Amino acid sequence: MERLKANLLALLVAAHLLAITLQALPAPGGGMSRSTWKDPTVQAEFDAWRVRLNGWGWDGTTAQLEDQLWDFAKGFMERRDQVLTPFKPYYKHAGTTQAWRMFVAPHRYPARLELDVLEGTTWRLVYKERDAEATWRGRWLDHDRVRSLIFRFSWRPYRKQYEMFVRRLAKEAARDFPQATSFRARFFKYQTLSPEDTRAGKAPSGRYVEVLTVPLGGAP
Amino acid sequence: MSAPGRWARWVNWVQERETGETLALLRIALGLAVIGTISTVAAHDLVAFLWLDAASGGYREVAGHGFLYGIIGVTPATVWGGVALGLVSGLFVTLGLGGRLPAFIALKAIQELTDLNGSAGGSYDALLTNALWLLVLGDATRTLSFDCYHRSGQWRDDTPILAIPRRLFLFQLVLVYWSTGAQKVSNYWTPFGGFSALYYILQQPTWHRADMAWVAWIYPLTQVMTAAVWLFELGAPLLLLGLWARRWPESRLSNLARRLPLRGMFAVFGVGMHLGIEALMNVGPFSFISMSYYLALLWPSEARAALDRLTRAVSPKAAPG
């Protein structure tokens, strides 16, 4: 009986190791979105790899590389899904999910959230990510879990959640700024500066994206 | 060696035992991680905002849910109940009260709460649930626990427990590093991109604690660190290989593995990296949970010696031996 228990335990440990290793193998995961791939950060990566591959003799364009990678990744993810299917109940019920895509690439075109309220005819900045002055609702917005949300909201697949998030914050703004007539959320999307440009004192240039405005019930 | 012979060796290896100090320290650290992970959400008044629907103070029209909340429903009472259960189970895990059950309840609480909004979290949630599962599998309350005191009238119990849970912690830690390293295919992590990844990551506003423009003046150092982190992550499996090789019969490789301070080198770089991340970035409980895993590098005899020294320092008369 003891020997049987020992063999059973050894089998379970082997199954555990197999399950977690298979799921930890590199995979694009949540990055499988064509709209996400169109982000300038991702496009710049494709372009850099295209230049390198051209140098190694592969004759193709960035668009071709992207299409080929998409087809490969799609097929890979389908096959991966089949392989992982028997283990899915184990990941789900034992909490053994393996998703370790951490800082796989720097986001060269990040988006910084800004929130404003319209008072009279002037927009007043009340929150800006990592700003020391504009810190309205910073207790919420600077928490690591909300940082994670805000990071996602600048990506197209999260648009609906972003809209709900802004509407919810507008309710708070209506309470905190009773004179305000509108609440605005937007992301300043810019290219991060190279070390040389930073040392030269340049400021990042960019543009506002994902601009949402919610009317408030304030006095006109 | 034949397949049956290999299997027999595997079975014997899985059956190896050691005293439980290291697993107990892991249990204490992870219990605190559970408490910290849940309590910061409550302390920042974010329970409703993140985990409930708009009618109950959340920002989403309909809250998401995992397995259990799909059955019991997502209401303020059930979510706050989950928060309370998570905190109490985390406390029980820390104290070593109730055997394996509190670790399983804590695992489910973390999993179910974070599943309520999968966008509001990170890898640290999975890192924590993986660790809690290993505490469920192991006899983590054998020593340094209220269970131990209740059972034996002593806080310490030298009865050996299975070593495999501690070893699985090590395997998990190495797997995390290798997996994330293998997925760093961006140019910026490689020589082709000038090893500039860390510099540019530190320029992203999402995670940093303060403006990081100043790192432009120490850019070469960030390049060295980028290369070092990338190689450390990709090379993490060498730790397991080295520890395994020490058990081999006399050979050049096994002698080298015995001579090199593998665990020390791994711990110094790894813990240093996490302290650096913690100093510069707000990544929630990620650093604390990651560093908790490093306790698995301690042999139980080392953990026991450290505990003896601590006991002597705190209460000279109470020290054993």
XYZ file of C-alpha atoms in Angstrom, chain B residues 6-309:
304
model
C 14.517 5.677 -13.811
C 10.954 5.566 -12.537
C 12.061 3.933 -9.280
C 14.660 6.676 -8.804
C 12.002 9.309 -9.478
C 9.652 7.712 -6.941
C 12.438 7.613 -4.352
C 13.383 11.212 -5.042
C 9.783 12.351 -4.615
C 9.679 10.463 -1.312
C 12.752 12.205 0.145
C 12.107 13.982 3.400
C 13.487 16.917 5.326
C 12.462 18.943 8.344
C 9.769 21.543 7.759
C 11.357 24.886 8.671
C 11.725 26.174 5.109
C 8.176 25.275 4.130
C 6.949 26.910 7.331
C 8.775 30.139 6.466
C 7.256 30.027 2.987
C 3.837 29.545 4.577
C 4.284 32.561 6.858
C 5.490 34.830 4.044
C 2.706 33.756 1.694
C 0.031 34.140 4.348
C 1.206 37.724 4.764
C 1.129 38.129 0.979
C -2.522 37.035 0.932
C -3.396 39.555 3.631
C -1.460 42.310 1.872
C -2.906 41.565 -1.564
C -6.515 41.733 -0.403
C -6.195 44.412 2.262
C -4.703 47.059 -0.044
C -7.754 46.817 -2.288
C -10.030 47.318 0.729
C -7.811 50.035 2.220
C -7.947 52.002 -1.048
C -11.739 51.711 -1.091
C -11.568 49.774 -4.355
C -13.565 46.643 -3.561
C -16.787 47.958 -5.057
C -15.119 49.985 -7.802
C -13.157 47.045 -9.173
C -15.132 43.969 -8.268
C -18.825 44.936 -8.243
C -21.199 46.128 -10.971
C -22.257 49.735 -11.587
C -25.403 49.415 -9.474
C -23.224 48.560 -6.469
C -20.495 51.161 -6.986
C -18.403 49.447 -9.658
C -17.436 50.918 -12.998
C -18.689 48.034 -15.153
C -22.316 47.457 -16.041
C -21.917 43.772 -15.255
C -19.153 42.370 -13.072
C -17.259 39.358 -14.353
C -16.908 36.212 -12.343
C -15.032 32.963 -11.995
C -16.310 29.546 -10.977
C -17.724 30.062 -7.478
C -19.134 33.538 -7.982
C -20.869 32.156 -11.045
C -22.798 29.927 -8.657
C -23.377 32.192 -5.649
C -23.722 35.458 -7.569
C -21.768 38.715 -7.451
C -23.378 40.920 -4.811
C -21.891 43.291 -2.217
C -22.513 40.647 0.449
C -20.792 37.811 -1.437
C -17.857 39.955 -2.546
C -17.251 41.421 0.895
C -17.697 37.907 2.257
C -14.929 36.784 -0.099
C -12.724 39.644 1.095
C -13.305 38.694 4.747
C -12.744 35.006 4.053
C -9.539 35.804 2.190
C -8.190 37.932 5.029
C -9.081 35.388 7.720
C -7.652 32.484 5.732
C -4.489 34.516 5.087
C -4.168 35.052 8.830
C -4.678 31.338 9.479
C -2.049 30.453 6.861
C 0.407 32.852 8.498
C -0.244 31.449 11.959
C -0.289 27.856 10.770
C -3.726 27.142 12.091
C -6.067 24.588 10.538
C -3.715 22.486 8.432
C -3.979 22.713 4.660
C -7.550 23.997 4.495
C -6.809 27.729 5.063
C -4.259 27.670 2.223
C -6.904 26.234 -0.094
C -9.495 28.780 1.050
C -6.984 31.599 0.584
C -6.186 30.287 -2.901
C -9.864 30.235 -3.824
C -10.475 33.667 -2.304
C -7.631 35.250 -4.281
C -8.615 33.432 -7.442
C -12.322 34.191 -7.208
C -11.867 37.832 -6.219
C -9.344 38.570 -8.946
C -11.473 36.704 -11.508
C -14.196 39.267 -10.825
C -12.131 41.668 -12.914
C -9.379 39.964 -14.861
C -8.157 43.283 -16.276
C -7.347 44.655 -12.829
C -4.456 42.483 -11.862
C -1.210 41.041 -12.968
C 1.054 38.036 -12.907
C 1.368 38.389 -9.156
C -2.106 36.918 -8.700
C -1.126 33.714 -10.494
C 2.229 33.675 -8.721
C 0.376 33.736 -5.416
C -2.219 31.082 -6.275
C 0.509 28.768 -7.564
C 2.333 29.160 -4.266
C -0.797 28.568 -2.209
C -1.474 25.353 -4.126
C 1.984 24.099 -3.142
C 1.146 24.911 0.483
C -2.015 22.844 0.086
C 0.073 19.933 -1.190
C 2.753 20.208 1.495
C 2.706 19.701 5.246
C 3.399 23.388 5.803
C 2.087 23.516 9.373
C 4.323 20.730 10.687
C 6.506 23.233 12.534
C 6.498 26.901 13.549
C 2.715 26.913 13.721
C -0.218 26.955 16.097
C -1.063 23.493 14.800
C 2.357 22.321 15.958
C 1.880 23.903 19.389
C -1.579 22.412 19.722
C -0.294 18.982 18.711
C 2.933 18.816 20.683
C 3.019 21.693 23.163
C 6.100 22.977 21.294
C 6.495 25.553 18.540
C 9.063 23.424 16.745
C 8.722 19.875 15.455
C 11.635 18.069 13.789
C 9.517 15.312 12.249
C 10.563 15.116 8.588
C 8.071 16.050 5.895
C 8.186 15.493 2.131
C 10.795 17.708 0.472
C 8.955 17.809 -2.835
C 6.746 20.867 -2.085
C 9.830 23.001 -1.372
C 11.453 21.677 -4.536
C 8.324 22.504 -6.522
C 8.578 26.076 -5.253
C 12.079 26.209 -6.713
C 10.933 24.696 -9.989
C 8.087 27.214 -10.204
C 10.437 30.124 -9.562
C 12.821 28.953 -12.265
C 9.935 28.328 -14.672
C 8.642 31.868 -14.171
C 12.031 33.359 -14.978
C 12.744 31.115 -17.924
C 9.271 31.614 -19.395
C 9.366 35.384 -19.139
C 12.947 35.480 -20.421
C 12.112 33.298 -23.413
C 9.280 35.661 -24.333
C 11.457 38.752 -24.286
C 11.909 38.673 -28.052
C 11.743 42.428 -28.424
C 14.750 43.998 -30.085
C 15.284 46.132 -27.032
C 16.154 43.102 -24.904
C 18.804 41.945 -27.347
C 22.153 43.255 -28.566
C 20.327 44.317 -31.777
C 18.383 46.896 -29.805
C 21.399 47.975 -27.776
C 20.129 46.274 -24.600
C 17.967 49.336 -24.074
C 14.841 47.581 -22.723
C 15.215 48.561 -19.076
C 15.851 52.189 -19.933
C 12.687 52.400 -22.046
C 10.580 50.347 -19.624
C 11.526 52.808 -16.904
C 10.222 55.644 -19.122
C 6.713 54.162 -19.229
C 4.443 56.026 -16.836
C 2.237 53.056 -15.941
C 4.395 51.447 -13.311
C 7.044 53.894 -12.230
C 6.957 55.616 -8.848
C 8.408 58.924 -9.990
C 9.748 60.538 -13.121
C 12.593 58.374 -14.407
C 14.211 60.721 -16.915
C 17.318 60.722 -14.705
C 18.228 57.201 -15.824
C 19.280 58.720 -19.171
C 22.428 59.823 -17.316
C 23.195 56.257 -16.261
C 22.116 54.679 -19.534
C 25.174 52.378 -19.831
C 24.315 50.900 -16.434
C 20.763 50.176 -17.619
C 22.251 48.427 -20.657
C 24.376 46.211 -18.444
C 21.368 45.467 -16.254
C 19.200 44.679 -19.287
C 21.703 42.110 -20.499
C 22.165 40.718 -16.978
C 18.411 40.370 -16.332
C 17.804 38.752 -19.723
C 20.630 36.257 -19.236
C 19.619 35.587 -15.633
C 16.083 34.752 -16.705
C 17.063 32.609 -19.647
C 19.768 30.905 -17.598
C 17.601 30.279 -14.533
C 17.231 26.538 -15.312
C 20.983 26.223 -14.710
C 20.196 26.529 -11.009
C 18.151 23.332 -11.100
C 20.716 21.633 -13.301
C 23.475 22.611 -10.888
C 21.591 21.437 -7.815
C 20.781 18.181 -9.586
C 24.379 17.733 -10.754
C 25.613 17.900 -7.169
C 23.941 14.555 -6.591
C 25.707 12.887 -9.485
C 28.725 10.656 -8.961
C 32.183 12.230 -9.128
C 32.628 14.056 -12.447
C 33.991 17.349 -13.671
C 30.489 18.841 -13.900
C 29.309 17.575 -10.531
C 32.515 18.833 -8.893
C 31.997 22.248 -10.465
C 28.359 22.286 -9.318
C 29.477 21.448 -5.763
C 32.143 24.144 -5.738
C 30.001 26.989 -7.130
C 27.792 28.868 -4.637
C 24.833 28.419 -6.986
C 22.055 29.238 -4.562
C 23.868 32.253 -3.196
C 24.596 33.676 -6.641
C 21.012 33.096 -7.749
C 19.575 34.647 -4.581
C 21.844 37.697 -4.587
C 21.037 38.576 -8.191
C 17.353 37.650 -8.023
C 16.543 39.351 -4.742
C 18.622 42.363 -5.794
C 16.609 42.570 -9.009
C 13.307 42.483 -7.131
C 14.474 45.085 -4.630
C 15.455 47.277 -7.573
C 12.043 46.806 -9.165
C 10.339 47.608 -5.866
C 12.397 50.751 -5.373
C 11.664 52.134 -8.835
C 8.248 50.768 -9.732
C 4.853 50.111 -8.201
C 4.098 46.554 -9.246
C 1.824 45.749 -6.327
C 2.666 42.636 -4.330
C 4.777 41.171 -7.150
C 8.155 41.775 -5.522
C 7.099 40.481 -2.111
C 5.556 37.318 -3.532
C 8.540 36.698 -5.807
C 11.012 37.153 -2.971
C 8.955 34.815 -0.782
C 9.678 32.061 -3.307
C 13.401 32.563 -2.672
C 12.944 31.105 0.806
C 12.746 27.743 -0.966
C 16.473 28.110 -1.661
C 17.178 27.645 2.035
C 17.986 24.127 3.156
C 15.889 23.369 6.245
C 19.080 23.028 8.297
C 20.007 26.589 7.322
C 16.535 27.838 8.156
C 16.758 26.069 11.505
C 20.177 27.584 12.267
C 18.867 31.040 11.373
C 15.840 30.521 13.586
C 18.070 29.347 16.449
C 20.191 32.478 16.124
